[in-house]
């Protein structure tokens, strides 16, 4: 997996984001190495957290709101990595239903919490 950043996050935040993404990759698509993630830092005060766009050929752009708290940023990164996994598996995304009724959002909201709890546990136990 290759991660590049556009826009400014602090070095500490970039390292944290990369660590989260590596953890998510290990949990969600460990056999898939040829994934390219372009991370865009946005400054938004309207409640926006982030999103992901599939570009082409295992390349994705993930936009993240740089104003998020550390824990909200973590959950957002993990949420978007669930979507990356869904795209890599070739799943067809629901774009017609309301946001909260879309199967991919329901799965991402469920897994973001599980992944965040596992990530924190790994850090406490020194496993990664």
Backbone as a printed PyTorch tensor [residue, N CA C, xyz], in Angstrom:
tensor([[[  0.8540,  -1.1710,   0.0000],
         [  0.0000,   0.0000,   0.0000],
         [  0.8970,   1.2300,   0.0000]],

        [[  0.5560,   2.1550,  -0.8570],
         [  1.2940,   3.4080,  -0.9440],
         [  0.3450,   4.5430,  -0.5800]],

        [[  0.7690,   5.3940,   0.3430],
         [ -0.0490,   6.5140,   0.7980],
         [  0.6770,   7.8150,   0.4830]],

        [[ -0.0180,   8.7410,  -0.1670],
         [  0.5180,  10.0740,  -0.4090],
         [ -0.4510,  11.1030,   0.1570]],

        [[  0.0810,  12.2550,   0.5370],
         [ -0.7300,  13.3110,   1.1450],
         [ -0.7270,  14.5560,   0.2660]],

        [[ -1.9210,  15.1350,   0.1250],
         [ -2.0880,  16.4360,  -0.5140],
         [ -2.7300,  17.3470,   0.5130]],

        [[ -2.2120,  18.5360,   0.6560],
         [ -2.6990,  19.4130,   1.7100],
         [ -1.8920,  19.1460,   2.9630]],

        [[ -2.1270,  19.9260,   3.9750],
         [ -1.2860,  19.8630,   5.1600],
         [ -1.9670,  19.2120,   6.3510]],

        [[ -1.4040,  18.1000,   6.7720],
         [ -1.6300,  17.5500,   8.0990],
         [ -0.2900,  17.6850,   8.8060]],

        [[ -0.3020,  17.7400,  10.1100],
         [  0.9690,  17.7250,  10.8340],
         [  1.6440,  16.3750,  10.5980]],

        [[  2.9400,  16.3190,  10.7730],
         [  3.6830,  15.0620,  10.6190],
         [  3.1230,  14.0030,  11.5710]],

        [[  2.7890,  14.4150,  12.7840],
         [  2.2340,  13.4880,  13.7770],
         [  0.9030,  12.9080,  13.2890]],

        [[  0.0640,  13.7560,  12.7160],
         [ -1.2330,  13.2750,  12.2020],
         [ -1.0390,  12.3860,  10.9790]],

        [[ -0.1200,  12.7500,  10.0980],
         [  0.1460,  11.9010,   8.9330],
         [  0.6050,  10.5130,   9.3740]],

        [[  1.5000,  10.4680,  10.3590],
         [  1.9730,   9.1750,  10.8700],
         [  0.8220,   8.3710,  11.4780]],

        [[ -0.0630,   9.0560,  12.2090],
         [ -1.2170,   8.4010,  12.8200],
         [ -2.1490,   7.8500,  11.7500]],

        [[ -2.4260,   8.6390,  10.7290],
         [ -3.2900,   8.2040,   9.6310],
         [ -2.6910,   6.9860,   8.9310]],

        [[ -1.3930,   7.0290,   8.6560],
         [ -0.7260,   5.8930,   8.0020],
         [ -0.7900,   4.6420,   8.8700]],

        [[ -0.6020,   4.8080,  10.1720],
         [ -0.6690,   3.6700,  11.0840],
         [ -2.0730,   3.0630,  11.0880]],

        [[ -3.0860,   3.9110,  11.1190],
         [ -4.4680,   3.4370,  11.0590],
         [ -4.7470,   2.7020,   9.7540]],

        [[ -4.2610,   3.2470,   8.6600],
         [ -4.5070,   2.6300,   7.3530],
         [ -3.8050,   1.2820,   7.2310]],

        [[ -2.6090,   1.1860,   7.7480],
         [ -1.8950,  -0.0860,   7.7310],
         [ -2.6350,  -1.1170,   8.5740]],

        [[ -3.1030,  -0.6950,   9.7420],
         [ -3.8830,  -1.5880,  10.5970],
         [ -5.1420,  -2.0550,   9.8720]],

        [[ -5.8650,  -1.1100,   9.2550],
         [ -7.0940,  -1.4560,   8.5440],
         [ -6.8050,  -2.4000,   7.3820]],

        [[ -5.7370,  -2.1600,   6.6700],
         [ -5.3690,  -3.0530,   5.5680],
         [ -5.1270,  -4.4670,   6.0990]],

        [[ -4.3910,  -4.5770,   7.1970],
         [ -4.1070,  -5.8880,   7.7880],
         [ -5.3900,  -6.6140,   8.1950]],

        [[ -6.3960,  -5.8520,   8.6170],
         [ -7.6530,  -6.4460,   9.0660],
         [ -8.6260,  -6.7290,   7.9220]],

        [[ -8.6400,  -5.8570,   6.9140],
         [ -9.6840,  -5.9040,   5.8870],
         [ -9.2530,  -6.5100,   4.5570]],

        [[ -8.0190,  -6.2670,   4.1560],
         [ -7.5500,  -6.8030,   2.8680],
         [ -6.0430,  -7.0650,   2.9240]],

        [[ -5.6420,  -8.0100,   3.7870],
         [ -4.2110,  -8.2610,   4.0240],
         [ -3.4480,  -8.7820,   2.8110]],

        [[ -4.1140,  -9.4180,   1.8900],
         [ -3.4330,  -9.9960,   0.7220],
         [ -3.2700,  -8.9830,  -0.4150]],

        [[ -3.8680,  -7.8250,  -0.2730],
         [ -3.8890,  -6.8280,  -1.3440],
         [ -2.8110,  -5.7750,  -1.0720]],

        [[ -1.6810,  -5.8630,  -1.7860],
         [ -0.5830,  -4.9100,  -1.5750],
         [ -0.6070,  -3.7370,  -2.5420]],

        [[ -1.1750,  -3.9280,  -3.7120],
         [ -1.1090,  -2.9080,  -4.7540],
         [ -2.2770,  -1.9260,  -4.6530]],

        [[ -2.3320,  -1.2280,  -3.5140],
         [ -3.3770,  -0.2420,  -3.2590],
         [ -2.6870,   1.1150,  -3.0990]],

        [[ -3.2370,   2.1150,  -3.7720],
         [ -2.6570,   3.4560,  -3.7580],
         [ -3.6850,   4.4230,  -3.1850]],

        [[ -3.3160,   5.0910,  -2.1070],
         [ -4.2260,   5.9850,  -1.4130],
         [ -3.6990,   7.4170,  -1.4620]],

        [[ -4.4710,   8.2970,  -2.0490],
         [ -4.1680,   9.7240,  -2.0630],
         [ -5.0100,  10.3690,  -0.9710]],

        [[ -4.3700,  10.9780,   0.0040],
         [ -5.0850,  11.5730,   1.1280],
         [ -5.0980,  13.0830,   0.9520]],

        [[ -6.3030,  13.6410,   0.9120],
         [ -6.4610,  15.0930,   0.7820],
         [ -6.9430,  15.6670,   2.1070]],

        [[ -6.2590,  16.6840,   2.5700],
         [ -6.6540,  17.3750,   3.7960],
         [ -7.5630,  18.5480,   3.4370]],

        [[ -8.7540,  18.5520,   4.0080],
         [ -9.7110,  19.6350,   3.7990],
         [ -9.9880,  20.3200,   5.1210]],

        [[-10.3060,  21.5880,   5.0680],
         [-10.6850,  22.3390,   6.2670],
         [-12.1550,  22.7270,   6.1100]],

        [[-13.0280,  21.9870,   6.8550],
         [-14.4690,  22.2290,   6.7350],
         [-15.0930,  22.3270,   8.1200]],

        [[-15.9800,  23.2800,   8.2790],
         [-16.6530,  23.5040,   9.5620],
         [-18.1320,  23.1340,   9.5120]],

        [[-18.5270,  22.3450,   8.5090],
         [-19.9420,  22.0550,   8.2940],
         [-20.3670,  20.6610,   8.7440]],

        [[-19.5590,  19.9860,   9.5450],
         [-19.8970,  18.6450,  10.0150],
         [-19.3660,  17.5300,   9.1220]],

        [[-18.7620,  17.8950,   8.0100],
         [-18.1760,  16.9170,   7.0810],
         [-16.9900,  16.2300,   7.7550]],

        [[-16.9110,  14.9070,   7.5940],
         [-15.7930,  14.1390,   8.1530],
         [-14.8450,  13.6670,   7.0630]],

        [[-15.3800,  13.0070,   6.0450],
         [-14.5220,  12.5070,   4.9800],
         [-15.3120,  11.6920,   3.9770]],

        [[-14.6180,  11.3010,   2.9110],
         [-15.2080,  10.4270,   1.9120],
         [-14.0890,   9.7580,   1.1250]],

        [[-14.4810,   8.8040,   0.2940],
         [-13.5100,   8.0930,  -0.5350],
         [-14.0440,   8.0220,  -1.9530]],

        [[-13.1340,   8.1430,  -2.8940],
         [-13.4820,   8.0040,  -4.3100],
         [-12.5590,   6.9620,  -4.9240]],

        [[-13.1580,   6.0260,  -5.6300],
         [-12.3780,   5.0440,  -6.3820],
         [-11.9650,   5.7090,  -7.6760]],

        [[-10.6600,   5.8050,  -7.8950],
         [-10.1590,   6.4670,  -9.0950],
         [-10.0730,   5.4580, -10.2420]],

        [[ -9.1850,   4.4790, -10.1010],
         [ -8.9990,   3.4670, -11.1330],
         [ -7.8470,   2.5760, -10.7000]],

        [[ -7.9180,   1.3120, -11.0680],
         [ -6.7800,   0.4090, -10.9040],
         [ -6.2230,   0.4070,  -9.4750]],

        [[ -7.1050,   0.1780,  -8.4960],
         [ -6.7450,   0.1120,  -7.0730],
         [ -6.1960,   1.4240,  -6.5250]],

        [[ -6.5740,   2.5280,  -7.1310],
         [ -6.1850,   3.8480,  -6.6410],
         [ -7.4190,   4.5490,  -6.0900]],

        [[ -7.2510,   5.1580,  -4.9130],
         [ -8.3510,   5.8080,  -4.2170],
         [ -7.9130,   7.1790,  -3.7270]],

        [[ -8.8580,   8.0920,  -3.6600],
         [ -8.6450,   9.3800,  -3.0160],
         [ -9.5370,   9.4230,  -1.7900]],

        [[ -8.9230,   9.6520,  -0.6440],
         [ -9.6620,   9.7930,   0.6070],
         [ -9.4990,  11.2370,   1.0640]],

        [[-10.6350,  11.9050,   1.1990],
         [-10.6190,  13.2850,   1.6880],
         [-10.9960,  13.2650,   3.1620]],

        [[-10.2040,  13.9650,   3.9690],
         [-10.4050,  13.9910,   5.4140],
         [-10.4410,  15.4390,   5.8990]],

        [[-11.3530,  15.7060,   6.8240],
         [-11.4440,  17.0260,   7.4220],
         [-10.3600,  17.1610,   8.4840]],

        [[ -9.4350,  18.0650,   8.2630],
         [ -8.3090,  18.2230,   9.1850],
         [ -8.7090,  18.8660,  10.5110]],

        [[ -9.9440,  19.3350,  10.6310],
         [-10.4150,  19.9530,  11.8710],
         [-10.9910,  18.9370,  12.8620]],

        [[-11.0550,  17.6620,  12.4750],
         [-11.6230,  16.6330,  13.3530],
         [-10.7270,  16.3780,  14.5570]],

        [[-11.3530,  16.0030,  15.6640],
         [-10.5790,  15.5590,  16.8320],
         [ -9.8140,  14.2950,  16.4510]],

        [[ -8.8540,  13.9340,  17.2410],
         [ -8.0470,  12.7470,  16.9480],
         [ -8.9080,  11.4950,  16.8750]],

        [[ -9.8180,  11.3160,  17.8290],
         [-10.6350,  10.1010,  17.8220],
         [-11.6230,  10.1080,  16.6490]],

        [[-12.2020,  11.2580,  16.3140],
         [-13.1320,  11.3330,  15.1820],
         [-12.3780,  11.1320,  13.8660]],

        [[-11.1540,  11.6430,  13.7720],
         [-10.3280,  11.4080,  12.5940],
         [-10.0430,   9.9160,  12.4440]],

        [[ -9.7110,   9.2540,  13.5470],
         [ -9.4110,   7.8190,  13.5100],
         [-10.6060,   7.0220,  13.0150]],

        [[-11.7650,   7.2930,  13.5770],
         [-12.9710,   6.5600,  13.1800],
         [-13.2910,   6.8310,  11.7070]],

        [[-13.0800,   8.0550,  11.2590],
         [-13.3390,   8.4070,   9.8630],
         [-12.3810,   7.6790,   8.9340]],

        [[-11.1030,   7.6400,   9.2780],
         [-10.1210,   6.9140,   8.4640],
         [-10.5270,   5.4430,   8.3570]],

        [[-10.8760,   4.8380,   9.4690],
         [-11.2610,   3.4240,   9.4660],
         [-12.5450,   3.2070,   8.6690]],

        [[-13.4880,   4.1150,   8.7810],
         [-14.7270,   4.0500,   8.0130],
         [-14.4170,   4.0580,   6.5140]],

        [[-13.5740,   4.9720,   6.0890],
         [-13.2440,   5.0720,   4.6640],
         [-12.4340,   3.8640,   4.1940]],

        [[-11.6320,   3.2850,   5.0680],
         [-10.8880,   2.0800,   4.6980],
         [-11.8280,   0.8860,   4.5080]],

        [[-12.9420,   0.8570,   5.2250],
         [-13.9560,  -0.1800,   4.9690],
         [-14.4720,  -0.0170,   3.5420]],

        [[-14.7120,   1.2130,   3.1370],
         [-15.1640,   1.4410,   1.7620],
         [-14.1010,   1.0250,   0.7440]],

        [[-12.8400,   1.2920,   1.0210],
         [-11.7660,   0.8380,   0.1280],
         [-11.8500,  -0.6770,  -0.0230]],

        [[-12.0210,  -1.3720,   1.0840],
         [-12.1450,  -2.8250,   1.0650],
         [-13.3410,  -3.2710,   0.2260]],

        [[-14.4470,  -2.5760,   0.3750],
         [-15.6500,  -2.9120,  -0.3970],
         [-15.3850,  -2.7630,  -1.9020]],

        [[-14.7380,  -1.6810,  -2.2830],
         [-14.3960,  -1.4680,  -3.6940],
         [-13.4440,  -2.5440,  -4.1950]],

        [[-12.4370,  -2.8800,  -3.3920],
         [-11.4580,  -3.8890,  -3.7990],
         [-12.1100,  -5.2530,  -4.0150]],

        [[-13.1790,  -5.5130,  -3.2690],
         [-13.9000,  -6.7810,  -3.4160],
         [-14.8880,  -6.7430,  -4.5780]],

        [[-14.9820,  -5.5970,  -5.2560],
         [-15.8610,  -5.4800,  -6.4160],
         [-17.3300,  -5.3380,  -6.0780]],

        [[-17.6300,  -4.9260,  -4.8730],
         [-19.0250,  -4.7780,  -4.4700],
         [-19.6450,  -3.5710,  -5.1600]],

        [[-20.9020,  -3.7050,  -5.5120],
         [-21.6270,  -2.6230,  -6.1790],
         [-22.2520,  -1.7310,  -5.1080]],

        [[-21.8920,  -0.4640,  -5.1480],
         [-22.3600,   0.4760,  -4.1370],
         [-23.7750,   0.9610,  -4.4430]],

        [[-24.5570,   1.0960,  -3.3870],
         [-25.9030,   1.6540,  -3.4770],
         [-25.7700,   3.1780,  -3.4950]],

        [[-26.1710,   3.7950,  -4.5700],
         [-26.1210,   5.2540,  -4.6700],
         [-27.5110,   5.8700,  -4.7200]],

        [[-28.5400,   5.0320,  -4.6360],
         [-29.9190,   5.5030,  -4.7670],
         [-30.6030,   5.7460,  -3.4200]],

        [[-30.3120,   4.9130,  -2.4450],
         [-30.9800,   5.0110,  -1.1430],
         [-30.4630,   6.2080,  -0.3560]],

        [[-31.2050,   6.5880,   0.6920],
         [-30.7090,   7.6070,   1.6060],
         [-29.4080,   7.1080,   2.2350]],

        [[-28.5320,   8.0250,   2.5970],
         [-27.1970,   7.6940,   3.1020],
         [-27.2350,   6.5900,   4.1610]],

        [[-28.0350,   6.7510,   5.1840],
         [-28.0460,   5.7950,   6.3030],
         [-28.7000,   4.4620,   5.9550]],

        [[-29.3940,   4.3900,   4.8250],
         [-30.0140,   3.1420,   4.3860],
         [-29.1250,   2.3440,   3.4310]],

        [[-28.0350,   2.9230,   2.9930],
         [-27.1460,   2.2420,   2.0550],
         [-26.3990,   1.1260,   2.7720]],

        [[-26.3630,  -0.0660,   2.1790],
         [-25.7240,  -1.2160,   2.8200],
         [-24.2550,  -0.9260,   3.1420]],

        [[-23.5660,  -0.2280,   2.2270],
         [-22.1350,   0.0060,   2.4340],
         [-21.8840,   0.9570,   3.6050]],

        [[-22.8070,   1.8850,   3.8430],
         [-22.6530,   2.7930,   4.9780],
         [-22.9680,   2.0790,   6.2860]],

        [[-23.9770,   1.2310,   6.2640],
         [-24.3000,   0.4640,   7.4630],
         [-23.1170,  -0.4150,   7.8660]],

        [[-22.5180,  -1.0950,   6.8850],
         [-21.3560,  -1.9330,   7.1760],
         [-20.1780,  -1.0980,   7.6660]],

        [[-19.9180,   0.0310,   7.0200],
         [-18.7860,   0.8710,   7.4140],
         [-18.9710,   1.4390,   8.8160]],

        [[-20.1940,   1.8680,   9.1480],
         [-20.4450,   2.3930,  10.4970],
         [-20.2880,   1.3020,  11.5520]],

        [[-20.6870,   0.0880,  11.2300],
         [-20.5270,  -1.0220,  12.1680],
         [-19.0510,  -1.3760,  12.3560]],

        [[-18.3350,  -1.5160,  11.2460],
         [-16.9430,  -1.9490,  11.3210],
         [-15.9920,  -0.8790,  11.8360]],

        [[-16.3130,   0.3980,  11.6300],
         [-15.4220,   1.4600,  12.1090],
         [-15.2340,   1.3630,  13.6200]],

        [[-16.3150,   1.0610,  14.3270],
         [-16.2460,   0.9510,  15.7860],
         [-15.4460,  -0.2790,  16.2100]],

        [[-15.6740,  -1.3970,  15.5480],
         [-14.9400,  -2.6300,  15.8500],
         [-13.4490,  -2.4290,  15.5800]],

        [[-13.1260,  -1.8520,  14.4300],
         [-11.7240,  -1.6150,  14.0810],
         [-11.0530,  -0.6510,  15.0570]],

        [[-11.7540,   0.4140,  15.4420],
         [-11.1890,   1.3890,  16.3800],
         [-10.9170,   0.7390,  17.7330]],

        [[-11.8400,  -0.0810,  18.2220],
         [-11.6120,  -0.7900,  19.4850],
         [-10.4270,  -1.7490,  19.3730]],

        [[-10.3230,  -2.4850,  18.2610],
         [ -9.1940,  -3.4030,  18.0680],
         [ -7.8810,  -2.6470,  17.9440]],

        [[ -7.8950,  -1.5260,  17.2500],
         [ -6.6840,  -0.7130,  17.1030],
         [ -6.1830,  -0.2520,  18.4720]],

        [[ -7.0940,   0.2850,  19.2930],
         [ -6.6970,   0.7670,  20.6250],
         [ -6.1680,  -0.3860,  21.4680]],

        [[ -6.8060,  -1.5550,  21.3870],
         [ -6.3620,  -2.7130,  22.1430],
         [ -4.9560,  -3.1450,  21.6960]],

        [[ -4.7200,  -3.1510,  20.3920],
         [ -3.3870,  -3.4960,  19.8780],
         [ -2.3310,  -2.5250,  20.4180]],

        [[ -2.6730,  -1.2570,  20.4830],
         [ -1.7260,  -0.2640,  20.9790],
         [ -1.4470,  -0.4540,  22.4620]],

        [[ -2.4910,  -0.7170,  23.2390],
         [ -2.3300,  -0.9290,  24.6840],
         [ -1.4590,  -2.1610,  24.9530]],

        [[ -1.7120,  -3.2180,  24.1580],
         [ -0.9650,  -4.4600,  24.3570],
         [  0.3850,  -4.4730,  23.6400]],

        [[  0.6510,  -3.4190,  22.8850],
         [  1.9240,  -3.3400,  22.1620],
         [  2.0370,  -4.3330,  21.0280]],

        [[  0.9150,  -4.6700,  20.3790],
         [  0.9290,  -5.6730,  19.3240],
         [  1.2570,  -5.1010,  17.9650]],

        [[  1.2040,  -3.7840,  17.8090],
         [  1.5480,  -3.2010,  16.5110],
         [  2.2270,  -1.8750,  16.6790]]])
